[in-house]
XYZ file of C-alpha atoms in Angstrom:
672
model
C 45.957 54.888 245.173
C 43.653 53.732 248.871
C 45.445 50.717 248.917
C 48.622 52.184 248.323
C 48.118 53.718 251.571
C 47.083 51.122 253.604
C 49.446 48.248 251.141
C 52.254 48.928 254.071
C 50.833 49.272 256.286
C 49.978 45.690 256.035
C 54.174 44.423 254.759
C 55.323 45.657 258.490
C 52.173 44.315 261.014
C 51.561 40.959 259.302
C 48.466 40.282 256.795
C 46.273 40.292 259.546
C 46.826 44.574 260.245
C 44.235 45.355 257.993
C 40.174 44.696 256.660
C 39.742 45.771 253.014
C 36.702 44.955 251.910
C 36.178 47.279 248.025
C 32.637 47.860 246.740
C 32.651 47.822 243.303
C 31.002 51.599 241.096
C 27.583 51.868 240.863
C 26.786 53.679 237.372
C 22.286 53.756 237.876
C 21.936 57.129 239.059
C 19.812 57.491 242.656
C 18.813 60.036 244.916
C 21.512 59.515 247.366
C 23.746 60.151 244.725
C 23.092 61.804 241.693
C 25.988 59.919 238.988
C 25.469 56.910 240.944
C 27.907 55.877 243.787
C 31.382 56.087 243.503
C 34.238 52.386 243.486
C 34.540 52.306 247.063
C 36.203 50.257 249.824
C 36.611 50.074 254.254
C 39.641 49.639 256.106
C 39.959 47.719 259.213
C 42.857 49.017 260.819
C 43.951 46.874 263.555
C 47.919 47.663 264.877
C 49.077 44.560 266.906
C 48.311 45.370 270.899
C 46.582 48.036 269.948
C 42.963 49.287 268.892
C 41.540 48.849 266.241
C 39.423 52.043 263.622
C 38.083 52.501 260.098
C 38.637 54.253 257.689
C 36.722 54.243 253.981
C 38.199 55.057 251.311
C 35.806 57.134 247.707
C 37.653 56.449 243.823
C 36.601 59.486 242.247
C 37.462 59.410 238.493
C 36.515 61.969 236.614
C 39.260 61.578 233.124
C 35.642 59.699 232.126
C 32.853 62.165 232.524
C 33.725 65.120 229.503
C 32.339 64.384 226.307
C 35.241 62.939 223.998
C 35.160 64.743 220.335
C 35.741 62.876 217.369
C 38.390 62.081 216.333
C 39.609 63.932 213.845
C 38.320 67.325 215.820
C 40.358 65.739 218.629
C 43.384 65.504 216.962
C 42.916 69.093 214.832
C 42.288 70.767 218.175
C 45.610 69.837 220.079
C 47.984 70.512 217.520
C 45.984 74.047 217.337
C 46.395 74.674 220.969
C 49.811 73.059 221.055
C 50.681 75.916 217.995
C 49.176 78.436 220.498
C 50.536 77.646 223.464
C 54.210 77.540 222.221
C 55.678 79.212 223.950
C 54.130 77.307 227.199
C 57.400 74.809 226.966
C 60.513 77.604 228.333
C 58.024 76.094 231.397
C 60.402 72.942 231.676
C 64.008 74.783 231.060
C 61.926 77.228 233.681
C 63.411 77.963 237.413
C 61.680 74.465 239.309
C 62.733 72.334 241.735
C 65.630 70.588 240.741
C 67.517 74.207 241.347
C 67.253 73.880 244.899
C 69.662 70.518 244.741
C 72.518 69.973 246.364
C 75.236 69.649 244.557
C 75.608 73.265 242.420
C 75.735 77.039 244.483
C 72.128 78.568 244.584
C 74.119 81.388 243.050
C 74.353 83.100 240.073
C 76.745 81.135 237.898
C 75.032 78.069 239.778
C 71.897 79.187 238.873
C 73.727 79.985 234.350
C 75.282 77.086 234.844
C 72.181 74.818 235.535
C 69.822 76.696 232.645
C 72.979 76.135 230.476
C 72.271 73.226 230.312
C 69.188 71.916 230.299
C 69.283 74.077 226.840
C 72.208 72.553 226.408
C 69.956 68.930 226.350
C 67.189 70.186 224.939
C 69.689 71.712 221.409
C 71.243 67.359 221.873
C 68.285 65.631 221.373
C 66.319 67.711 220.197
C 68.816 68.121 216.867
C 69.278 64.333 217.497
C 65.859 63.824 216.907
C 66.097 66.178 213.605
C 68.913 64.855 212.140
C 67.397 61.427 212.128
C 63.728 62.687 210.670
C 66.118 64.573 207.983
C 68.073 61.670 206.964
C 65.540 58.791 207.117
C 62.145 59.835 205.331
C 60.416 56.727 206.785
C 61.525 57.976 210.496
C 60.300 61.554 210.491
C 56.722 59.316 209.024
C 57.316 56.963 211.590
C 57.080 59.587 214.092
C 54.119 61.448 212.618
C 52.088 58.580 212.461
C 52.885 57.368 215.892
C 51.891 61.509 217.438
C 48.918 61.030 214.988
C 47.486 58.430 216.599
C 48.656 58.965 220.514
C 46.455 62.518 219.945
C 43.757 59.931 218.435
C 42.927 58.005 221.259
C 42.562 57.897 225.139
C 46.295 58.785 225.686
C 45.416 62.168 224.405
C 46.513 64.099 227.545
C 46.199 66.754 226.659
C 42.769 66.806 225.437
C 42.510 66.343 229.118
C 44.219 69.378 230.035
C 42.749 71.380 227.602
C 39.620 70.572 229.122
C 40.588 71.973 232.522
C 42.473 75.187 231.197
C 40.101 76.067 227.938
C 36.566 74.650 228.112
C 34.843 76.311 230.871
C 31.663 74.521 230.696
C 33.105 70.564 230.817
C 35.568 71.798 233.400
C 32.249 73.255 235.462
C 30.816 69.765 235.440
C 33.808 67.959 235.465
C 33.707 70.134 239.451
C 29.830 68.957 239.792
C 31.007 65.512 239.988
C 33.618 66.151 242.286
C 31.811 67.791 244.243
C 28.703 65.347 244.819
C 31.356 62.954 245.279
C 32.698 65.228 248.424
C 28.520 65.152 249.735
C 28.858 60.998 249.565
C 32.629 61.025 251.168
C 30.444 64.056 254.265
C 27.515 61.954 254.501
C 29.408 58.727 255.869
C 32.377 60.638 256.967
C 33.757 62.648 259.861
C 36.475 63.847 258.730
C 37.669 64.011 254.965
C 41.290 64.006 253.761
C 41.799 64.338 249.778
C 44.424 62.769 247.475
C 44.972 64.295 244.168
C 47.352 63.090 241.255
C 48.652 65.088 238.316
C 45.940 66.974 237.067
C 43.361 65.661 239.918
C 45.502 68.403 241.364
C 45.012 71.237 240.136
C 41.082 70.285 239.820
C 40.649 69.095 243.462
C 42.096 72.385 244.749
C 39.635 74.244 242.193
C 36.797 72.043 243.732
C 38.275 73.572 247.628
C 38.093 77.075 246.241
C 34.429 76.634 244.599
C 31.711 79.374 247.111
C 34.455 80.918 248.632
C 36.003 77.589 249.925
C 31.607 76.488 250.884
C 33.834 72.600 250.021
C 35.745 72.421 253.142
C 33.438 71.796 256.589
C 35.121 67.994 256.159
C 37.662 68.488 254.545
C 41.079 68.256 256.915
C 43.875 67.615 254.844
C 44.434 68.086 251.009
C 47.533 66.237 249.699
C 48.807 67.272 245.639
C 50.789 64.588 244.301
C 52.850 65.491 241.120
C 50.009 68.370 240.399
C 49.057 69.965 237.364
C 47.969 72.887 239.835
C 50.790 75.443 238.360
C 51.037 74.136 234.371
C 46.946 74.480 234.334
C 47.302 78.300 236.291
C 50.103 79.076 233.717
C 48.056 77.929 230.636
C 44.710 79.745 232.175
C 46.557 83.345 232.705
C 47.130 82.768 229.108
C 43.481 83.666 227.746
C 44.537 86.637 229.216
C 46.095 88.983 226.157
C 47.883 90.994 228.571
C 50.252 86.550 229.465
C 49.640 85.714 226.074
C 51.899 88.530 224.852
C 54.550 88.170 227.438
C 54.885 84.705 226.228
C 55.681 84.748 222.782
C 57.696 88.339 223.270
C 60.522 86.041 225.407
C 61.108 83.092 223.341
C 61.334 86.588 219.756
C 63.568 88.347 221.793
C 65.651 84.772 222.515
C 65.936 84.189 219.207
C 67.308 87.820 218.583
C 69.280 87.330 221.067
C 70.854 84.871 220.172
C 71.363 85.271 216.575
C 72.672 89.121 216.629
C 75.198 87.019 219.157
C 75.546 84.457 217.067
C 79.538 85.645 215.403
C 80.736 86.039 218.616
C 80.668 81.892 219.847
C 81.798 81.466 216.378
C 84.388 83.339 216.243
C 87.124 81.473 218.543
C 88.913 85.112 219.342
C 85.459 85.702 220.621
C 84.491 82.923 223.238
C 84.796 85.127 225.985
C 82.735 87.090 224.392
C 80.643 85.206 224.089
C 80.428 83.318 228.058
C 79.379 87.328 228.749
C 77.186 87.558 226.002
C 75.054 84.119 227.784
C 75.798 85.922 230.681
C 73.544 88.887 229.608
C 71.222 86.770 227.196
C 69.767 84.876 230.827
C 69.741 87.959 232.849
C 67.401 89.906 230.182
C 65.580 86.984 229.744
C 64.877 86.675 233.710
C 64.583 90.047 234.588
C 60.691 88.624 233.586
C 60.631 86.014 235.601
C 61.688 87.776 237.694
C 58.801 90.165 238.522
C 56.429 87.626 238.448
C 58.379 85.504 240.575
C 58.779 85.110 244.668
C 61.391 86.501 247.085
C 63.739 83.284 246.912
C 63.650 83.115 242.622
C 64.352 86.715 242.954
C 66.933 86.258 245.072
C 68.432 83.912 243.145
C 68.831 85.396 239.718
C 69.767 88.934 241.490
C 73.161 87.357 242.114
C 73.188 86.623 238.261
C 73.072 90.296 237.979
C 74.970 90.869 240.689
C 77.887 88.343 238.661
C 77.113 89.653 235.655
C 77.668 93.697 235.502
C 80.992 94.101 235.677
C 80.566 91.899 232.411
C 78.247 94.316 230.074
C 76.884 94.695 226.431
C 79.935 97.551 226.378
C 82.757 94.681 227.654
C 83.137 92.763 224.575
C 81.654 95.736 222.057
C 84.866 95.907 220.713
C 84.945 91.506 219.149
C 82.932 93.501 217.125
C 86.290 94.339 214.554
C 87.749 90.508 215.142
C 83.685 89.251 214.391
C 80.744 89.968 212.427
C 78.837 91.675 214.234
C 77.621 93.897 211.511
C 75.397 96.531 212.040
C 71.722 94.362 211.742
C 73.340 92.098 213.670
C 73.212 94.768 216.465
C 69.716 95.487 215.484
C 68.710 92.267 216.547
C 71.142 92.691 220.635
C 68.871 95.676 220.258
C 65.549 94.413 219.557
C 66.105 91.511 221.732
C 66.493 93.741 224.501
C 63.467 95.442 223.539
C 61.661 93.340 223.955
C 62.728 92.261 227.050
C 62.096 95.912 228.149
C 58.529 94.975 227.081
C 58.324 92.468 228.346
C 58.707 93.396 232.011
C 57.031 96.437 232.618
C 53.986 94.046 230.682
C 55.253 92.161 233.983
C 55.296 95.065 237.107
C 52.478 96.813 234.671
C 49.347 93.996 233.800
C 49.940 90.492 234.857
C 51.730 90.737 238.873
C 49.220 93.120 239.752
C 46.179 90.758 240.014
C 48.007 87.733 240.808
C 49.913 88.516 244.792
C 47.994 85.917 245.994
C 46.401 83.940 242.992
C 46.782 80.160 244.566
C 45.702 81.474 247.653
C 42.869 78.664 249.302
C 40.150 80.492 250.299
C 39.771 80.245 254.278
C 36.668 78.872 256.400
C 35.614 80.514 259.324
C 37.754 77.975 262.521
C 38.580 76.041 258.495
C 41.902 74.159 259.869
C 42.613 72.816 256.195
C 46.394 71.517 255.572
C 47.171 71.497 252.380
C 50.860 69.938 251.359
C 51.623 69.692 247.346
C 54.225 66.811 247.114
C 56.530 66.649 244.000
C 60.046 64.809 242.812
C 62.622 67.095 241.568
C 62.329 65.920 238.177
C 58.453 65.092 236.975
C 58.457 67.311 234.586
C 54.767 68.892 235.935
C 54.873 68.543 238.896
C 58.535 69.808 239.786
C 57.815 74.291 238.344
C 58.633 76.706 240.700
C 56.814 79.385 239.864
C 53.725 80.766 240.764
C 54.790 80.697 244.241
C 51.981 78.865 247.298
C 51.819 79.811 250.132
C 54.054 79.308 252.311
C 54.365 75.816 253.794
C 52.245 73.897 251.495
C 55.139 72.281 248.931
C 56.983 69.550 250.946
C 60.859 68.581 250.099
C 61.887 66.758 246.986
C 60.153 62.832 247.042
C 62.580 61.078 246.415
C 61.281 58.988 243.371
C 64.174 57.686 240.246
C 65.233 61.046 239.301
C 63.499 61.121 235.807
C 61.575 63.642 234.334
C 58.422 61.125 233.012
C 58.453 58.208 235.746
C 58.670 59.769 238.615
C 55.933 60.985 237.566
C 53.711 57.790 237.411
C 55.465 55.616 240.305
C 54.603 58.237 243.411
C 52.283 55.599 244.856
C 54.477 52.547 243.117
C 54.503 49.641 246.115
C 58.698 49.799 246.842
C 58.246 54.135 246.836
C 58.617 56.619 249.835
C 56.004 58.504 249.576
C 53.324 55.058 250.145
C 54.834 54.984 253.766
C 54.498 58.454 254.028
C 51.002 59.566 253.376
C 50.357 56.250 255.976
C 52.441 57.053 258.649
C 49.802 60.823 257.218
C 46.888 57.598 258.298
C 48.011 56.268 261.625
C 48.215 60.048 263.039
C 45.014 60.496 262.176
C 43.767 57.449 263.640
C 45.910 58.139 266.669
C 44.268 62.416 266.918
C 40.875 60.580 266.588
C 40.380 57.478 268.774
C 42.716 59.495 270.899
C 44.470 56.119 271.692
C 47.816 54.673 270.366
C 48.955 53.820 266.513
C 52.373 54.338 266.937
C 52.124 57.150 264.905
C 54.960 59.241 266.102
C 57.452 55.675 265.514
C 56.378 55.541 262.373
C 57.122 58.626 260.775
C 60.150 59.169 262.674
C 61.637 56.025 260.971
C 60.274 57.466 257.684
C 61.912 60.633 257.781
C 64.795 59.785 258.857
C 65.154 57.458 255.561
C 63.893 59.927 253.170
C 66.145 62.191 254.172
C 68.660 59.762 253.106
C 66.897 58.793 250.127
C 67.564 62.637 249.568
C 70.955 62.860 249.876
C 71.939 59.728 247.767
C 69.297 60.552 244.912
C 71.468 63.672 244.844
C 74.818 61.519 244.572
C 73.771 59.595 242.415
C 72.631 62.812 239.865
C 75.878 64.699 240.189
C 77.206 61.753 239.552
C 75.856 61.316 236.495
C 75.522 64.569 235.427
C 79.664 64.529 235.932
C 79.684 61.409 233.868
C 78.144 63.242 231.218
C 80.070 66.256 231.428
C 83.487 63.974 230.682
C 81.535 62.400 228.557
C 80.514 65.690 225.832
C 83.741 66.535 226.133
C 85.442 64.073 224.957
C 83.013 64.098 221.886
C 83.128 67.725 221.454
C 86.960 68.431 222.104
C 87.727 66.931 218.341
C 85.518 69.485 216.813
C 85.986 73.004 218.766
C 89.578 72.191 218.635
C 89.411 72.144 214.538
C 87.896 75.065 214.877
C 84.369 75.034 215.288
C 82.075 76.455 216.657
C 80.549 75.029 219.843
C 76.491 75.320 218.676
C 78.047 74.214 215.837
C 79.902 70.958 217.216
C 77.096 70.302 219.023
C 75.019 70.122 216.143
C 77.605 67.668 213.945
C 78.630 65.504 217.161
C 74.515 65.342 218.436
C 73.961 61.574 217.310
C 76.516 60.176 219.965
C 75.723 63.289 222.361
C 72.488 62.155 221.875
C 73.169 57.710 222.238
C 75.591 59.369 225.064
C 73.021 60.795 227.385
C 69.592 58.588 226.564
C 72.373 55.487 227.643
C 73.079 56.650 230.958
C 69.513 58.035 231.762
C 68.730 54.559 231.320
C 71.475 53.207 233.453
C 70.419 56.143 236.480
C 66.914 55.507 235.909
C 68.110 51.571 236.858
C 69.273 51.717 239.393
C 67.441 54.026 241.068
C 64.541 52.270 241.206
C 67.438 49.342 242.859
C 69.071 51.847 245.319
C 64.743 52.611 246.401
C 63.484 49.330 245.939
C 66.697 48.298 248.141
C 66.443 51.871 250.760
C 62.902 50.654 251.297
C 63.279 47.497 251.824
C 65.481 48.645 255.308
C 62.689 50.955 256.337
C 60.394 48.098 256.447
C 62.355 46.338 258.977
C 62.563 48.971 260.913
C 59.099 49.745 261.814
C 59.185 45.978 262.282
C 61.841 45.954 264.870
C 64.380 44.052 263.114
C 68.108 45.605 263.211
C 70.368 45.888 260.438
C 73.220 43.723 260.090
C 75.507 46.688 257.988
C 75.160 50.898 257.264
C 72.793 50.739 254.107
C 74.323 54.006 252.821
C 77.633 55.323 253.617
C 78.650 58.601 251.594
C 82.123 60.466 251.595
C 82.319 63.856 253.603
C 82.378 67.167 251.697
C 85.244 68.527 252.964
C 86.991 65.144 252.146
C 86.208 64.666 248.544
C 88.510 67.016 246.981
C 91.560 66.051 246.354
C 91.122 62.753 245.420
C 88.782 63.996 242.839
C 91.629 66.281 241.043
C 94.649 63.993 242.208
C 92.047 61.134 240.324
C 90.799 63.228 237.727
C 94.187 64.779 236.353
C 95.769 61.414 236.419
C 92.512 60.617 234.094
C 93.379 62.777 231.603
C 97.406 62.450 231.510
C 96.260 58.776 231.606
C 94.451 59.659 227.672
C 97.262 61.909 226.480
C 99.791 59.746 226.815
C 97.625 57.194 224.749
C 97.218 59.235 222.029
C 101.030 60.207 221.843
C 102.362 56.141 222.252
C 99.474 55.106 219.507
C 101.218 58.510 217.238
C 104.596 57.639 217.928
C 103.892 53.601 216.720
C 102.371 55.581 212.992
C 105.226 57.162 213.103
C 108.045 55.636 214.214
C 106.980 51.771 212.823
C 110.170 50.396 214.852
C 109.257 51.642 217.987
C 108.497 48.223 219.618
C 105.263 49.782 221.529
C 103.170 47.392 223.091
C 99.984 47.769 224.471
C 99.345 52.270 223.630
C 96.194 51.393 224.158
C 96.304 50.708 227.766
C 96.535 54.529 228.970
C 93.165 55.428 227.038
C 91.814 52.202 229.529
C 93.297 53.242 232.438
C 91.569 56.663 232.454
C 88.065 55.878 232.109
C 88.551 54.102 234.599
C 89.870 57.145 236.129
C 87.369 59.138 235.244
C 84.516 57.327 236.584
C 86.850 57.602 239.588
C 86.918 60.658 240.007
C 83.186 61.032 239.278
C 82.443 58.998 241.427
C 83.968 60.678 244.599
C 82.770 63.874 244.329
C 79.176 62.711 243.711
C 80.227 61.419 248.111
C 80.866 58.377 246.134
C 83.376 55.366 248.062
C 85.178 54.099 244.900
C 87.247 50.685 245.751
C 90.852 51.710 245.907
C 92.007 48.794 243.789
C 90.464 50.080 240.870
C 92.120 53.329 241.716
C 96.150 50.757 241.431
C 95.133 48.638 238.995
C 93.760 51.564 237.002
C 98.020 53.023 237.233
C 99.280 48.658 237.312
C 97.656 49.589 233.103
C 98.841 52.707 232.552
C 102.527 51.129 233.541
C 102.361 48.491 230.447
C 103.308 49.558 227.952
C 106.684 51.443 228.614
C 107.589 47.958 231.356
C 106.502 45.908 228.250
C 108.178 48.156 225.033
C 110.936 48.565 223.279
C 112.437 51.841 221.841
C 116.125 52.083 220.227
C 117.812 54.302 222.406
C 121.500 55.339 222.149
C 124.479 53.823 223.919
C 125.417 54.239 227.686
C 121.415 55.433 227.734
C 119.499 52.547 231.083
C 116.939 50.776 229.059
C 114.327 51.646 231.829
C 114.994 55.876 230.579
C 114.385 55.004 227.143
C 111.045 53.754 227.928
C 107.498 55.308 226.460
C 105.944 57.107 229.128
C 107.396 55.805 231.736
C 107.509 59.818 232.918
C 104.008 59.675 233.269
C 103.457 56.889 233.924
C 105.475 57.748 237.148
C 103.576 60.833 237.641
C 99.941 59.343 237.212
C 101.130 56.555 239.578
C 101.764 59.568 242.722
C 99.096 60.614 241.334
C 96.764 57.458 242.484
C 98.935 57.197 245.636
C 97.136 60.404 247.070
C 93.752 59.776 246.460
C 94.415 56.271 248.391
C 96.145 57.600 250.641
C 93.827 60.531 250.804
C 90.697 57.884 250.885
C 92.120 55.661 254.265
C 92.153 57.958 255.381
C 88.393 59.269 255.068
C 85.954 57.993 256.885
C 81.896 57.761 254.936
C 79.365 58.816 256.908
C 76.718 56.361 257.607
C 73.336 56.490 256.760
C 70.544 56.821 257.488
C 71.167 58.632 260.672
C 71.570 56.042 263.974
C 67.523 56.562 265.815
C 68.617 59.516 268.942
C 67.849 57.198 271.961
C-alpha cells in the first residue's frame, strides 16, 4: 500500500521524483523488535525544482499472526458462527452509503423504493441459485464442495472476522503485535500516519483506543479504507443478550408480517393494499433502527412514517373480505407487529443508552488526531451507515467501480483515485513538516475536481444501470402478471432469466466503470503534469433538461413494442396479409428504451440513433401489402401507419429538445 501512495508522484513528476529503498521482513526476534523487524521502505521524495524529504513506510501484516485451528474445527466453527449470527445479513439491505447517492430523493418513498429494490435483487438471485441447485444435484454438490473447500483454506476470511469479534485472547495478541510495530515506527519517525484496510480498520481503531489512547502519542492521522469497523463492532455487540434478541426478533417479525399479508399481494384486487402493507411493514421493521440511528437516518425514517400515516393498516382491512385474510393470517400480522414493538423497546432501554458514543476515540491532552474513513457507496464491508461515527470522520464516497466485491479490493489499484488523494495528503504533510513548497495545494485541488467528476459519472452510470434492469424486469414479469400470477410468484417463476439479466448488466457496467475510471485518472495525471486536455472529458445533460426527451422516447418505445406485437398477431391471424418485417418495431422499441434510460440518467445520446429507430418503425407500413376497399388509398390502409407517425413525432420532439440542450462539462474548469 505504501508503494501505491508514491507511485502517482512518480507518474506525474517522473522516476527521479521518488527514490524507493525497500527492506524485507526479518522475523528473528531481537531486543529492539520482539516480533522481528517489519518489512519497511524509505522513500526520498524530490518534486521538480523543489525540496527533498524522506518518508518511512512500515507494514503490519496481522493476518498471519494468529494460530490457525485444524481444518475440520475451522469449518465447524465457521458454520456454527454463521448460523448463530445469521440475522447479521440484514445489514446488507439496511441503510447504507447508497442512500446518500443522487438518483432517488431522500424521502420516505425514495428510501422505501431502494429497500424494495435490494429485496427484489436478493430474492431473484437467491431463487435462481436455489432453482439451479434443486434442479441439478451436481450443481448443489459443486456449490457445497467449493464452500467447504474455501472454509478449510486461508481464504476463509470469516475466521479472521471471528478472531476479531469473538476471540478475546487472540484479539489482544494481535493488538500487542500491532503495538510493537507502532513502537518500532515511533523510534524512527517524528509523526505517524496509519492507513488500515478492511478488517485492519477495526484493529487499528482498537489499537488507538487502547488504555485511554496511549498509542496516539505520535499518530497524527488514522485513515480507514473500506473499514470493517462497523460490521465487526455490530457482531461483537451480539454477545450482549439484548442485541442478540433484537437481531433474531427482527427477521422473525418480518417473516410473520410477510406470511400474514401474503394474500393481499396474491389477490390482484388487493395490490393497492399490498403496497400499503409493504410500507407499513417497512415502517415497523425500521422502528428499532430509528431508535439506534443517528439524526440523518432517523429523519429519513420519519419521512416514511409521514407518508404511511394516511394509509395505515385500517385502510386495507376491508380487503380481508376479498382475499384469504382469515383469523390465522391476522394473528401472524399481530405477532409480527408485537415482535417489532418488542425490538423497539429493547433497543431504546438496553442498547441505545450504552452505545451513544461507542466508537469515539479517546483524546490525549493536546492531541490532534485526524480520523478519516473512506469507502465507496457499494463496498459490502464499508458502506454501512450504522452505527454512526463522530462528526467529519466519514468522507464523501470514494469512486471505484460500483461493485460490492470489486470495490473492496481496488482502492489501492494504480488507476484508482484514492491513492492520488492519499498522495496529496503525503505532499501536504511534507510541506507542513519542512515548511517548504511541495505543490500540495495544486495537487489536492485538481484531485478534488476529478473526484467530484467521478462521483457524478458514477451516479449517472448506476442510474442508467438501474433503469435498464427495471425495464428488463418489466418485460420479463409482465407476461406472468397478466396471466394472474402474484408479484412474488412471478419473480420466483422467472428468477433464472431475471438473474441472467442482472448478472449480465452488472458485468457490463462494472467493465464500463473500470474503463471510465482509467480514462478519467489518466486525464488527471495529464493535468497534474501541467498539460492541457484537448476536449471535455465528461459531458452530462443538465438535470432540468432530461424529463421531456426521456418521457417522449419512453412512450415511443412502448408504442413501438405494442405495434410490433399487434402486427405479429395480425400476420398469424390473417395469413393473406403481407406484413413485412413486423419485428422491426421491437428492435426500435429496444433502441428507444435504452436511449430513454440513458437520457434520464444524463448521458448525451446520439440523435441519429433515435432517428434510426423511428425509421425502423416506418418499415412495416411502407413495405406491407394488405387488402383494402376500393377508393381507399393504399397508404391509408398501411398497417401500423398511425403508430409510426405518432412515434416519429415523439422522436422528433426528443431530438429537438436534445439539440437545444447544452451539456455540462466535467471536471469543472479551474478557477483562475
